[in-house]
Short mmCIF file of C-alpha atoms in Angstrom, two decimals:
data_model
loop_
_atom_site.label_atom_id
_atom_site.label_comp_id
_atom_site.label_asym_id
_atom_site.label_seq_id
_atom_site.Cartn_x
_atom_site.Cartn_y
_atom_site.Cartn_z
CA UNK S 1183 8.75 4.14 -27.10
CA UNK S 1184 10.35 3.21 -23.92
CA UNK S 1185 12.73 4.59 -22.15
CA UNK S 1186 15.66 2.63 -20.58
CA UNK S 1187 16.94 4.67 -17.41
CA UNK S 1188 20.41 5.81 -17.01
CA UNK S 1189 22.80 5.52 -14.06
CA UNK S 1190 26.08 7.41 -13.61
CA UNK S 1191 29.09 6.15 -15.02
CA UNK S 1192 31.50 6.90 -12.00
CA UNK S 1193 33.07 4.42 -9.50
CA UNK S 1194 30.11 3.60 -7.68
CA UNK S 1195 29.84 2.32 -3.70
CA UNK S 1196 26.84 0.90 -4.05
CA UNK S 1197 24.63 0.50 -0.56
CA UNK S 1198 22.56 -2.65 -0.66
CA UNK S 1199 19.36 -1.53 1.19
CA UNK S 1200 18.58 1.40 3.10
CA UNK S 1201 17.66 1.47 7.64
CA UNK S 1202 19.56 2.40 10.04
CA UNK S 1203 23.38 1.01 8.21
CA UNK S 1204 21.98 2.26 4.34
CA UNK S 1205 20.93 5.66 5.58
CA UNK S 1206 23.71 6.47 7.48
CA UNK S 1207 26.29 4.69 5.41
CA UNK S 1208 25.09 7.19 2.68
CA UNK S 1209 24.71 10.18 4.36
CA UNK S 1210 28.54 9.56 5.56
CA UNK S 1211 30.12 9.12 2.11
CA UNK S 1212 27.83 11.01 -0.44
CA UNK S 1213 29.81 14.11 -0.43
CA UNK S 1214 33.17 12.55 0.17
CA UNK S 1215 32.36 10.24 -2.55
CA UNK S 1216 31.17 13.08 -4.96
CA UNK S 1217 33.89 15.27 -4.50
CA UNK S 1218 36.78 11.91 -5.56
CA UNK S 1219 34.37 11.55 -8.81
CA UNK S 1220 32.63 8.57 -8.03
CA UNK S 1221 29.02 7.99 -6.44
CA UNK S 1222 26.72 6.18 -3.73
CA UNK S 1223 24.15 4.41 -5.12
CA UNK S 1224 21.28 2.76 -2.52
CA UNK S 1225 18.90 0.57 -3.84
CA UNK S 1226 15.80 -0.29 -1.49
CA UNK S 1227 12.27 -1.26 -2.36
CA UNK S 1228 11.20 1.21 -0.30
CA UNK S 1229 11.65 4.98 -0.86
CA UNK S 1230 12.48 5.71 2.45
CA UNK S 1231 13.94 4.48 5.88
CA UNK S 1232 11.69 3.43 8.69
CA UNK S 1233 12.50 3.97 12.07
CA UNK S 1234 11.81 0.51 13.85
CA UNK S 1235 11.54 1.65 17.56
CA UNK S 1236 8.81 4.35 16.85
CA UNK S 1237 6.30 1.24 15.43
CA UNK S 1238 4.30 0.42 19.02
CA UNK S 1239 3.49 4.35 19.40
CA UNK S 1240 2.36 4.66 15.27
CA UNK S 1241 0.36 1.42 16.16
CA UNK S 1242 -0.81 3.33 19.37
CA UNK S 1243 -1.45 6.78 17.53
CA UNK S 1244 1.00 8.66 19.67
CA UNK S 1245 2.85 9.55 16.59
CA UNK S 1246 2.17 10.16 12.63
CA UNK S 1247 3.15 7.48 10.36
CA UNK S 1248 5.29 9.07 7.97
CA UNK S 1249 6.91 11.23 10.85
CA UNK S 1250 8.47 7.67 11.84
CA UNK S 1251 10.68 7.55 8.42
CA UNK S 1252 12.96 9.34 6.81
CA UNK S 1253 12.61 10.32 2.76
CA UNK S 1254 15.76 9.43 0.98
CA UNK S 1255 15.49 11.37 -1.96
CA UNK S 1256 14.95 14.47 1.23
CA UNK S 1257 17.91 13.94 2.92
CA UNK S 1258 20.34 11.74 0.17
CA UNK S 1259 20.42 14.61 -2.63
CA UNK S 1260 24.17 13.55 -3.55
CA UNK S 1261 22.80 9.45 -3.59
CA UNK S 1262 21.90 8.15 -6.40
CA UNK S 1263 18.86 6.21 -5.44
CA UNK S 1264 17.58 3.27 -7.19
CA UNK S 1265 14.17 1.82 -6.01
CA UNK S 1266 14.14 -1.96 -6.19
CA UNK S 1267 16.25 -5.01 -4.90
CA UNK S 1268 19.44 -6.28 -5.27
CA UNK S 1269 18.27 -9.65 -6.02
CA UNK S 1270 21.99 -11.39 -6.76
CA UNK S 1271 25.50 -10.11 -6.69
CA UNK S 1272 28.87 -11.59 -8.21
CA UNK S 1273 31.65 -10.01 -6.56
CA UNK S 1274 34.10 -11.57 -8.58
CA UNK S 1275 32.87 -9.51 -11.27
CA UNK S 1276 31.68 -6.42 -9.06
CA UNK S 1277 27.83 -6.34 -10.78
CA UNK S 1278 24.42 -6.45 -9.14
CA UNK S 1279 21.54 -7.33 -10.29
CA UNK S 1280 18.42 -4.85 -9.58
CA UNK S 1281 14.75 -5.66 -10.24
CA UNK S 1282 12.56 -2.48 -10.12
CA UNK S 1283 10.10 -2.53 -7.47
CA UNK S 1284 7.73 -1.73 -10.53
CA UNK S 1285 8.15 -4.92 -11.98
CA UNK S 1286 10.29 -3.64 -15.12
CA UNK S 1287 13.15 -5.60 -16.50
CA UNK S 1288 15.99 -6.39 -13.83
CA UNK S 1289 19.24 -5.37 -14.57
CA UNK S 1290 22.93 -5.54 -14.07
CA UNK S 1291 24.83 -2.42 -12.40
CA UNK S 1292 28.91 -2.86 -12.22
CA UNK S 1293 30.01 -1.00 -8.82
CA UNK S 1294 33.63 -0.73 -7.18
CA UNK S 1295 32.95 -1.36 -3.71
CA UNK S 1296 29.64 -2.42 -2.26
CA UNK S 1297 27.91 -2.24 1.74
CA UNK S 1298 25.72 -4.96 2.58
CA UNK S 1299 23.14 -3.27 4.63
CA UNK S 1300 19.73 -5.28 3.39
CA UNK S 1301 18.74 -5.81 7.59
CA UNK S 1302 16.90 -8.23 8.60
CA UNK S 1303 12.99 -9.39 8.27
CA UNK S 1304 10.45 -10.96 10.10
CA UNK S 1305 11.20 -14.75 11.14
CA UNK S 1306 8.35 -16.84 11.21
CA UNK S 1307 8.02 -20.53 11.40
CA UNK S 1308 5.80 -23.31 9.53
CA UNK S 1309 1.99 -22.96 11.61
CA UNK S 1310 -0.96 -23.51 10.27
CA UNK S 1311 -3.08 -20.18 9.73
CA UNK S 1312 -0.58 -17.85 10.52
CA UNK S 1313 0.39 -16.13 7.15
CA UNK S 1314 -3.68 -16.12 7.00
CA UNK S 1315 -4.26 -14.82 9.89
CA UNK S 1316 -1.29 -13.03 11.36
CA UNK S 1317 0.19 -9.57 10.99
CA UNK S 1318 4.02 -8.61 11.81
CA UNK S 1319 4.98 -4.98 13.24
CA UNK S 1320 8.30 -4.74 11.41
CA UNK S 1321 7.13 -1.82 8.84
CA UNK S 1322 5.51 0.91 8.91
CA UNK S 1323 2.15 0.07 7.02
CA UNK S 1324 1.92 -3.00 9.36
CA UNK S 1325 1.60 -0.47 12.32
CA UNK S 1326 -0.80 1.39 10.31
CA UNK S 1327 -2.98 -1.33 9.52
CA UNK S 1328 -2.70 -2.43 13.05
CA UNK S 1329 -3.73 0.87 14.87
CA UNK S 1330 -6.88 0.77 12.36
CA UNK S 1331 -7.61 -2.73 12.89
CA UNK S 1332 -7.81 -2.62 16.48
CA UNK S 1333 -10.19 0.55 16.62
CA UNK S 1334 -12.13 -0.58 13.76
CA UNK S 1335 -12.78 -3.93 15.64
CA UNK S 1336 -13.59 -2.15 18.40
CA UNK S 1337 -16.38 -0.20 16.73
CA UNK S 1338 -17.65 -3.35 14.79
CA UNK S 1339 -18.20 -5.14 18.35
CA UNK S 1340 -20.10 -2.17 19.87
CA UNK S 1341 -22.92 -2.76 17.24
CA UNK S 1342 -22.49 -7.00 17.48
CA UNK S 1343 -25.15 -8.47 18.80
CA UNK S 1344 -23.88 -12.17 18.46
CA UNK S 1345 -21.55 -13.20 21.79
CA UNK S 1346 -18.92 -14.99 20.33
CA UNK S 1347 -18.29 -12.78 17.46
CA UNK S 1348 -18.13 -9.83 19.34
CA UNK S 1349 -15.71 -11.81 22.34
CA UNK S 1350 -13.62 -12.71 18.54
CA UNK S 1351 -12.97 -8.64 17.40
CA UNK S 1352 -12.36 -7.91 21.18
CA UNK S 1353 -9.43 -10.24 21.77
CA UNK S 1354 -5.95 -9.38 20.70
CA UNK S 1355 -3.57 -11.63 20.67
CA UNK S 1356 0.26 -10.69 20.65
CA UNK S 1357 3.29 -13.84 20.19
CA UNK S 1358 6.86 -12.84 21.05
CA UNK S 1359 7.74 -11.50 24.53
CA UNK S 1360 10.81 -9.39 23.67
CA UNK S 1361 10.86 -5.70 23.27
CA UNK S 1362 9.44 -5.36 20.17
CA UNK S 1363 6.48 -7.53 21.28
CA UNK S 1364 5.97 -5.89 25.12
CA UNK S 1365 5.81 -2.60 23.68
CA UNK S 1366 3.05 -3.80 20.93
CA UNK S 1367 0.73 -5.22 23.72
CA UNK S 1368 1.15 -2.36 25.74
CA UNK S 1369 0.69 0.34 23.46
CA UNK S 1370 -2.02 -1.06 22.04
CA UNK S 1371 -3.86 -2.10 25.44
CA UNK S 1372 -3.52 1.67 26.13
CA UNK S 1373 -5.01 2.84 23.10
CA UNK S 1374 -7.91 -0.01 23.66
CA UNK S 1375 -8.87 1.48 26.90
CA UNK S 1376 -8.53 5.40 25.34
CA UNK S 1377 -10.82 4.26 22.60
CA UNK S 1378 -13.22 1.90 24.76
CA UNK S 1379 -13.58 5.44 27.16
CA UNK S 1380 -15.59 6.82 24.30
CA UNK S 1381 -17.90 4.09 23.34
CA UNK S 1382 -20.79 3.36 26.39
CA UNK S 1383 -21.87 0.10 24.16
CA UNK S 1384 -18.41 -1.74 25.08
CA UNK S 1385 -17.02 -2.31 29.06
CA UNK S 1386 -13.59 -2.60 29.61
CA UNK S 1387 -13.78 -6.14 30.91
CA UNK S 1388 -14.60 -7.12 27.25
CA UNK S 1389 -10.79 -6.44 25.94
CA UNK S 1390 -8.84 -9.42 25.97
CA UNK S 1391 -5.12 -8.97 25.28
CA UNK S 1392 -2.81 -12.48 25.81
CA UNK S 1393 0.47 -12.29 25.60
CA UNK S 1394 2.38 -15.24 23.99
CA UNK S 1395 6.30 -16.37 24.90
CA UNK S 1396 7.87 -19.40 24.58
CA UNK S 1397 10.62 -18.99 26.69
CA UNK S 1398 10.39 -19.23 30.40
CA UNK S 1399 10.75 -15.27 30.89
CA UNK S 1400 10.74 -11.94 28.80
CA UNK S 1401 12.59 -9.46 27.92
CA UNK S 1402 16.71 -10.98 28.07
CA UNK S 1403 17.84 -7.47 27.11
CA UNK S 1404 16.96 -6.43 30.64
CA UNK S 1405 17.84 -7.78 34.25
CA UNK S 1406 15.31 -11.09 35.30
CA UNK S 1407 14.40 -8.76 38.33
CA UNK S 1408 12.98 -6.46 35.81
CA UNK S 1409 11.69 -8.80 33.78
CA UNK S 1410 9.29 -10.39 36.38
CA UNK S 1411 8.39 -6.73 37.56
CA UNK S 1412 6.97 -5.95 33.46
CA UNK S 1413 4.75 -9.42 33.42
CA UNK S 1414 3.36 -7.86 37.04
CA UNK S 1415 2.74 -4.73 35.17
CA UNK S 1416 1.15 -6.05 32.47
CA UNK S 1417 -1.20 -8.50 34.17
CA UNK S 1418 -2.03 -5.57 36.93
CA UNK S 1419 -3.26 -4.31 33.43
CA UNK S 1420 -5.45 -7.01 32.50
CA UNK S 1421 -2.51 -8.63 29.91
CA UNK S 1422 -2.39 -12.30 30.33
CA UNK S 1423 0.71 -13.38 29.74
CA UNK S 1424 1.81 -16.82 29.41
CA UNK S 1425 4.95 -17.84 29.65
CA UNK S 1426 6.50 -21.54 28.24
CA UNK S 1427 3.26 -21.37 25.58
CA UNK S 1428 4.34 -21.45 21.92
CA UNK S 1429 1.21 -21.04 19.06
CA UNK S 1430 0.81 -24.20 17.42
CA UNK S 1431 -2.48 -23.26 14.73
CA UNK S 1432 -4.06 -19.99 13.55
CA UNK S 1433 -6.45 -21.67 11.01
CA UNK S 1434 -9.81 -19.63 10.53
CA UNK S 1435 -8.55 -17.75 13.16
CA UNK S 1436 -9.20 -20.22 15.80
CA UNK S 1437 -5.83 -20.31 18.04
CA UNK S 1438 -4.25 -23.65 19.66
CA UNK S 1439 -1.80 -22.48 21.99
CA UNK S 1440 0.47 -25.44 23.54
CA UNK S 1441 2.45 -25.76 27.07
CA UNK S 1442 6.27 -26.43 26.62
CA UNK S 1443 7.56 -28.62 26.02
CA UNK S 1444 5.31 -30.94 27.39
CA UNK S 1445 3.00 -29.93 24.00
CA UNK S 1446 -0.21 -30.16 25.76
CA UNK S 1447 -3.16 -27.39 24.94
CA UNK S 1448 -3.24 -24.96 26.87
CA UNK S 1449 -6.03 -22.15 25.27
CA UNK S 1450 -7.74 -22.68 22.24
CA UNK S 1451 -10.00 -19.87 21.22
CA UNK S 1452 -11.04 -17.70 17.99
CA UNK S 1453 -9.05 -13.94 18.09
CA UNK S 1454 -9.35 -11.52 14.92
CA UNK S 1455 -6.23 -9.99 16.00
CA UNK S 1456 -2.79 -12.10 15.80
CA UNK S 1457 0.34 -10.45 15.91
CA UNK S 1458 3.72 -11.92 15.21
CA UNK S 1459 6.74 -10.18 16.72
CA UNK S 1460 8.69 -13.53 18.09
CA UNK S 1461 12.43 -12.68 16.19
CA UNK S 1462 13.70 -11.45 12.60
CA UNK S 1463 16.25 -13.30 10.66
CA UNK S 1464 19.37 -11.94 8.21
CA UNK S 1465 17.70 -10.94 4.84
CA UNK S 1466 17.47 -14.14 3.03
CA UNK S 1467 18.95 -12.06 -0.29
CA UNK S 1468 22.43 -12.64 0.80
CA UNK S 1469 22.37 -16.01 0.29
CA UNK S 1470 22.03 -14.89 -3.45
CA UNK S 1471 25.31 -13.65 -2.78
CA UNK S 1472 28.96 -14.87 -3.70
CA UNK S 1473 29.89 -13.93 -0.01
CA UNK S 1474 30.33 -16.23 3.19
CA UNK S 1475 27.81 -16.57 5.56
CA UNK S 1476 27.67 -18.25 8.91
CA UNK S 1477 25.50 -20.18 10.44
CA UNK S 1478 22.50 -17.92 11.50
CA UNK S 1479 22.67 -17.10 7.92
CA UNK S 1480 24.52 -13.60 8.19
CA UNK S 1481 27.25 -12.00 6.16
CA UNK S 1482 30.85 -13.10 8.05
CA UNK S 1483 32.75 -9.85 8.80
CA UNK S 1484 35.73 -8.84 11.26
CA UNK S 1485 35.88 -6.36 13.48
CA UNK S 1486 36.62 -3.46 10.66
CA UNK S 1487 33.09 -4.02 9.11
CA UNK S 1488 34.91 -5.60 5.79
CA UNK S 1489 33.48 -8.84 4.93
CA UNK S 1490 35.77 -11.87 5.51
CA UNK S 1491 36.18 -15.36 3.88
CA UNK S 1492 38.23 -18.68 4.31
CA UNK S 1493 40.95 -16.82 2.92
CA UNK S 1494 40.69 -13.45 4.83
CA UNK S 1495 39.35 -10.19 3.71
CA UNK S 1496 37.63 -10.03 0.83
CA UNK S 1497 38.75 -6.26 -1.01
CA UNK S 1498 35.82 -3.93 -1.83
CA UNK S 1499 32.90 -5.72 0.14
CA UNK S 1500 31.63 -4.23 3.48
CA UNK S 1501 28.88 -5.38 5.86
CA UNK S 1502 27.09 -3.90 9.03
CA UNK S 1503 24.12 -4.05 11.11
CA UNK S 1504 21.32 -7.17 11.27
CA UNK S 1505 22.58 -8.81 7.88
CA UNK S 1506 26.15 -8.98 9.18
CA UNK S 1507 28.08 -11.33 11.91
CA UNK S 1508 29.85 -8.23 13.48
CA UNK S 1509 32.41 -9.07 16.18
CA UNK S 1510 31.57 -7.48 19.50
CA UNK S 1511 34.67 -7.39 21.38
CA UNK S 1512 32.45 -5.95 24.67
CA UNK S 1513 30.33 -9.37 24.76
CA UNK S 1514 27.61 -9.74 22.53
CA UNK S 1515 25.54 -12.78 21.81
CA UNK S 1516 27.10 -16.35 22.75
CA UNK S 1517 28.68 -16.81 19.45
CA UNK S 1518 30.51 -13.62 20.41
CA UNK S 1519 28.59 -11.28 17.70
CA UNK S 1520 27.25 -8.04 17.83
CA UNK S 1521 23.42 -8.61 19.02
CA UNK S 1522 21.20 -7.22 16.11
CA UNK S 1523 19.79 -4.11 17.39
CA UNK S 1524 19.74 0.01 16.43
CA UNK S 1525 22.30 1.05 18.90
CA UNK S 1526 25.30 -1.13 17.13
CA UNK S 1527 23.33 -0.68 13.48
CA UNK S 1528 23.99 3.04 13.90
CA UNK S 1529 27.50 3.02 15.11
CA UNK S 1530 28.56 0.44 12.92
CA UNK S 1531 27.68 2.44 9.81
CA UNK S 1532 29.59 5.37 10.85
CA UNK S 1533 32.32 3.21 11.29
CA UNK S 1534 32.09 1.60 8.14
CA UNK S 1535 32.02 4.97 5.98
CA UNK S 1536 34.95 5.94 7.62
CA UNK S 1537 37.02 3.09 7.56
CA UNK S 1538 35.52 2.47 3.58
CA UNK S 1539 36.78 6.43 2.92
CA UNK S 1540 40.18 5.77 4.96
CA UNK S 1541 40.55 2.58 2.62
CA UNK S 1542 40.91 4.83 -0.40
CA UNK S 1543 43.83 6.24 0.68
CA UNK S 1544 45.52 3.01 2.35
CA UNK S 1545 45.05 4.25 5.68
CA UNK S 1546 44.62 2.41 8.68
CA UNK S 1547 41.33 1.26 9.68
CA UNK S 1548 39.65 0.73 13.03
CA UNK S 1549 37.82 -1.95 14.63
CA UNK S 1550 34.16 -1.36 15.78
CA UNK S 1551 33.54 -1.16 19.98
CA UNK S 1552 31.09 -0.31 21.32
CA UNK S 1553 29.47 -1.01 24.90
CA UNK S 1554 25.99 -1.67 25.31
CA UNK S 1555 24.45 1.26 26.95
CA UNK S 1556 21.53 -0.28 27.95
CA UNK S 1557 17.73 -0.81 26.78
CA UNK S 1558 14.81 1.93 27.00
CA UNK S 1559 10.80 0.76 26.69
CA UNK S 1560 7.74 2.35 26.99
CA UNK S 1561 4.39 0.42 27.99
CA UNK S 1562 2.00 3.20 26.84
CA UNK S 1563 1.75 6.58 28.17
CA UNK S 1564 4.01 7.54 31.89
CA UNK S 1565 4.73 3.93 31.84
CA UNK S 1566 8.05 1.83 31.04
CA UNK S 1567 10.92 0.39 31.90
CA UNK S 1568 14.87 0.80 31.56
CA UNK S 1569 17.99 -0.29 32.45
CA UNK S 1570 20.85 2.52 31.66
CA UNK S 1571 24.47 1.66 32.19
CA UNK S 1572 23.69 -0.43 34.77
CA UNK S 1573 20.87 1.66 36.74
CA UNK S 1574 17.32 0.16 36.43
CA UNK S 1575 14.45 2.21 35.93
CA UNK S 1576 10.61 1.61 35.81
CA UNK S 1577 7.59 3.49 35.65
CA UNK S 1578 7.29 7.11 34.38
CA UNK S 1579 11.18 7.31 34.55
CA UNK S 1580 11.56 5.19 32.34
CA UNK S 1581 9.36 6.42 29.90
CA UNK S 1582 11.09 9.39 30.14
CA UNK S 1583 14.20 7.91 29.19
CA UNK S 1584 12.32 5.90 26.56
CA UNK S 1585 11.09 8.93 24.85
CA UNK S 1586 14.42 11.13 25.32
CA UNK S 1587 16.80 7.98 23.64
CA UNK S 1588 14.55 7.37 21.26
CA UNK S 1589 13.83 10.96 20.41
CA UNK S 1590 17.38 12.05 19.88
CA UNK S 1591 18.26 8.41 17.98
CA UNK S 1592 15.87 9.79 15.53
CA UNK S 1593 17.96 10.40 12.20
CA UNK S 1594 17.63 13.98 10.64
CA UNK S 1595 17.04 17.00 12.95
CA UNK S 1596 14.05 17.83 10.73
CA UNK S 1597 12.58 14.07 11.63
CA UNK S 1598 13.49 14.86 15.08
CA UNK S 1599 10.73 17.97 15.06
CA UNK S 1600 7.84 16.11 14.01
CA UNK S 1601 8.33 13.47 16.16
CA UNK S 1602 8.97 15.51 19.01
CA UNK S 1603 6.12 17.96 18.06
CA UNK S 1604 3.49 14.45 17.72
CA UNK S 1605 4.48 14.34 21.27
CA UNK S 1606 3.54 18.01 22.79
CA UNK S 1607 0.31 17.46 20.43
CA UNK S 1608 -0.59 14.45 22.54
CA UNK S 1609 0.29 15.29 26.12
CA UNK S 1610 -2.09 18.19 25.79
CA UNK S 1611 -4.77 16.49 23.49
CA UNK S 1612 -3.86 12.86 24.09
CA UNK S 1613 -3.64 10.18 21.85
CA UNK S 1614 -5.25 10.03 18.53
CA UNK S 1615 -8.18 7.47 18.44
CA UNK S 1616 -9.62 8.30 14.50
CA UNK S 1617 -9.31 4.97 12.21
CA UNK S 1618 -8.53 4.90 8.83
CA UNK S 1619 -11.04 2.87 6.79
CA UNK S 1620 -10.97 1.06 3.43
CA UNK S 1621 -7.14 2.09 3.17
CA UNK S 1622 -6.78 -1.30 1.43
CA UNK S 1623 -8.96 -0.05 -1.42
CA UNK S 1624 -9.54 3.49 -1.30
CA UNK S 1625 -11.42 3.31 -4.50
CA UNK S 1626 -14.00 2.05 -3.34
CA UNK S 1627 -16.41 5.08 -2.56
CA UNK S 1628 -15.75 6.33 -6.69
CA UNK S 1629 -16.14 3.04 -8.46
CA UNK S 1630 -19.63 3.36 -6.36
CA UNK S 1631 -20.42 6.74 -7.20
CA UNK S 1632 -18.87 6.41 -10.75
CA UNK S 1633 -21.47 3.21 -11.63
CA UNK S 1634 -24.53 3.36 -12.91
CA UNK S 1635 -27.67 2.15 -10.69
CA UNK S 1636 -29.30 -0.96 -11.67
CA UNK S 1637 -32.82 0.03 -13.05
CA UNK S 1638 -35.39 -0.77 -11.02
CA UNK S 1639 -37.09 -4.44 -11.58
CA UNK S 1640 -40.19 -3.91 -12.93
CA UNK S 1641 -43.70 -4.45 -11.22
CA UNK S 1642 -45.37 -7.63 -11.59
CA UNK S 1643 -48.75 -7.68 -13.44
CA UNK S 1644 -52.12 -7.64 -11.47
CA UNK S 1645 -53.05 -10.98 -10.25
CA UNK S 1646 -57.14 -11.89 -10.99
CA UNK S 1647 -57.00 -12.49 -6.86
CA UNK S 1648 -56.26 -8.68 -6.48
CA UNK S 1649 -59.84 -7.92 -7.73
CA UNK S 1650 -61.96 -10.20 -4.83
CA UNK S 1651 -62.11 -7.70 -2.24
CA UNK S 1652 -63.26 -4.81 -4.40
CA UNK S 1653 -66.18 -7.06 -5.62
CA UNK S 1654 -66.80 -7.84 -2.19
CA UNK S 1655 -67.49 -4.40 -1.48
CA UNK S 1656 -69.77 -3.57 -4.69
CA UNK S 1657 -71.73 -6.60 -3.27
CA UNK S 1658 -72.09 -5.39 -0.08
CA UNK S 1659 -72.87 -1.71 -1.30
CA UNK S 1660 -75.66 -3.43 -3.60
CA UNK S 1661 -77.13 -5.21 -0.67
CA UNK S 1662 -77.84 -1.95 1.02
#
């Protein structure tokens, strides 16, 4: 007989989708919440919350996967936690509706207030090949299976004896030139080399590593000064990076890369490695949604974090982070928004909580500032660059300052350990260079052993000719 699952029958604030605004948005209110009677309720496909900025060094194997996310069901005790998606919400009528990530029955959940944290995912656009071919780096199994993929391709073309296929698994190809795509090509061009050390069967001047950007320069979150000193960095590394070239096919794995905007070719070759990292987009869920959205498809908000419409504020419905058109009264993006990154995702939900808590009680609430203190990269190992309330960094100081941000950004002090400890691990034994195999189906050595062996074919019957050489011999034997 099945059973149907219960859920609390107390007000609930329920948090649509976990990160950086979900997490902390929870961990903020759970206890307050519990204490007036009522409960937080997150609901996220995922069981836990991955922590974006720490996906170039899990790619790169300078830190464990799962020391890059945070458990909910660890740290969210006082959450009730629900894993699936919010696939439509009336908030006219204050119910969700949930599909289990299991693929059981959705269903409808009534809630008093609700936080639209669902983030953002990857934004791609229509090319030939590349859902075929390509790989994002926006969770953490895609760094995973991108760490694995590399070395793994790496090993395959030490043992390749055919030119082209072996130039194909050496050639890496990364599209996007802002952080999320500089760190990728850099990480992984540092592990490359690490792992290419080892192997006497590959040279270095095999790797290929192109960097793809459409835009005239990289990297808009930091000074153009700085931005021409990276693409120096990274082609004193062997990176080619080309600049004003968009990808136009990925089919088979053979890439057309085009000049802008003139459209002409530029490159065409074959690559085994394609990795998308040019922009994310608002979750597309909210436009399942009774809520406003604006134009780049995001939740409308004011400066409070409560979600706004044509008639002003809309009681009971809060947004932050990527899904949400935040205000930023300090500047922002051109349309005078919050730009969608972790520093504002992780103020903004602590300003949410409390202004959601101070709501309760008819208390005043207060707008969201906050400055941008800068931006923090690392390139690989004593390598980076950073630009910190206004003074520019580059090279191991910057890495520094990658690493310390980074490391105390971290949610959880217990998260905070590992990921600090992954780092004393490697400084003293460097980076970790072991692949993964067969992760995809790790059955695959049982249902081997657990099958029986095909029997044996069995032996064809003497041919007559078989019997010529032995009379041969009697002949000859005779004739002496």
């Amino acid at each position: 007989m099945a059973i149907t699952p219960t859920f609390s029958a107390r007000p609930r604030v329920l948090v649509v989708g976990g990160g950086y605004v979900g997490l902390y948005t929870a961990l903020n209110l759970q206890k307050k919440i519990a204490k007036s009677g009522g409960i937080v309720t997150l609901v996220d496909p995922l069981p836990y919350m991955t922590y974006q900025p720490f996906l170039p060094e899990v790619a790169g194997g300078n830190i464990e996967a799962r020391h890059a996310v945070v458990s909910y069901r660890r740290h969210l005790k006082q959450t009730e936690l629900i894993q699936g998606s919010v696939t439509s919400i009336d908030h006219v009528n204050r119910t969700a509706v949930i599909a289990p990530v299991d693929g059981a029955t959705p269903f409808e959940l009534p809630y008093h207030d609700v936080v639209m944290a669902a983030g953002a995912v990857t934004r791609t656009f229509p090319i030939k090949g590349l859902a075929e071919s390509g790989i994002g780096l926006k969770t953490i199994e895609e760094a995973v299976a991108l760490r694995n993929q590399v070395l793994s391709l790496i090993e395959q073309a030490s043992t390749e004896s055919d030119a082209e296929t072996r130039k194909r698994h050496l050639t890496f190809v990364v599209v996007g030139g802002g952080f999320a795509g500089i760190e990728t090509i850099a990480e992984l061009e540092d592990m490359a080399r690490a792992a290419v050390k080892l192997n006497d069967r590959i040279d270095q001047s095999e790797l290929r590593f192109v960097l793809v950007e459409a835009m005239g320069r990289i990297m808009p979150e930091v000074t153009e000064k700085q931005a021409l000193w990276v693409v120096e960095h990274l082609r004193s590394r062997g990176v080619e990076v080309l600049l004003n070239t968009s990808l136009d096919n990925a089919e088979e794995k053979n890439l057309k890369l085009i000049n802008l905007p003139d459209k002409t070719v530029a490159q065409q070759f074959d690559a085994d490695t394609l990795i998308w990292t040019a922009g994310v987009m608002a979750n597309p869920m909210v436009r399942s949604t009774d809520f406003p959205l604006e134009p780049r498809g995001r939740v409308s908000t004011n400066v409070n974090l409560q979600i706004t419409g044509e008639f002003g504020v809309i009681d009971n419905a809060w947004a932050a982070g990527d899904v949400a058109a935040v205000p930023d009264v300090t500047g922002g993006l051109p349309d005078g928004t919050c730009v969608p990154n972790a520093q504002h995702a992780l103020r903004q939900a602590k300003r949410l909580a409390n202004n959601l808590w101070a709501s309760r009680f008819n208390k005043p609430l207060k707008g969201y500032k906050h400055k941008n203190l800068g931006a923090v990269a690392g390139f690989g190992e004593w390598k980076g660059v950073a630009k910190i309330m206004g003074i520019q960094l580059k090279g191991a100081p910057a890495w520094i300052a990658h690493r310390g941000y980074h490391g105390l950004a971290m949610p959880t002090v217990e998260r905070k350990f590992r990921v600090i400890t992954d780092w004393v691990v490697s400084f003293f034994a460097g980076r970790d260079l072991a692949q993964l195999e067969f992760l995809d189906n790790p059955r695959n050595a049982f249902v081997s052993a657990a099958t029986p062996a095909a029997k044996p074919a069995a032996k064809p019957a003497d041919a007559p000719a078989a019997a010529a050489p032995v009379e041969k011999k009697e002949e000859a034997v005779a004739s002496k």
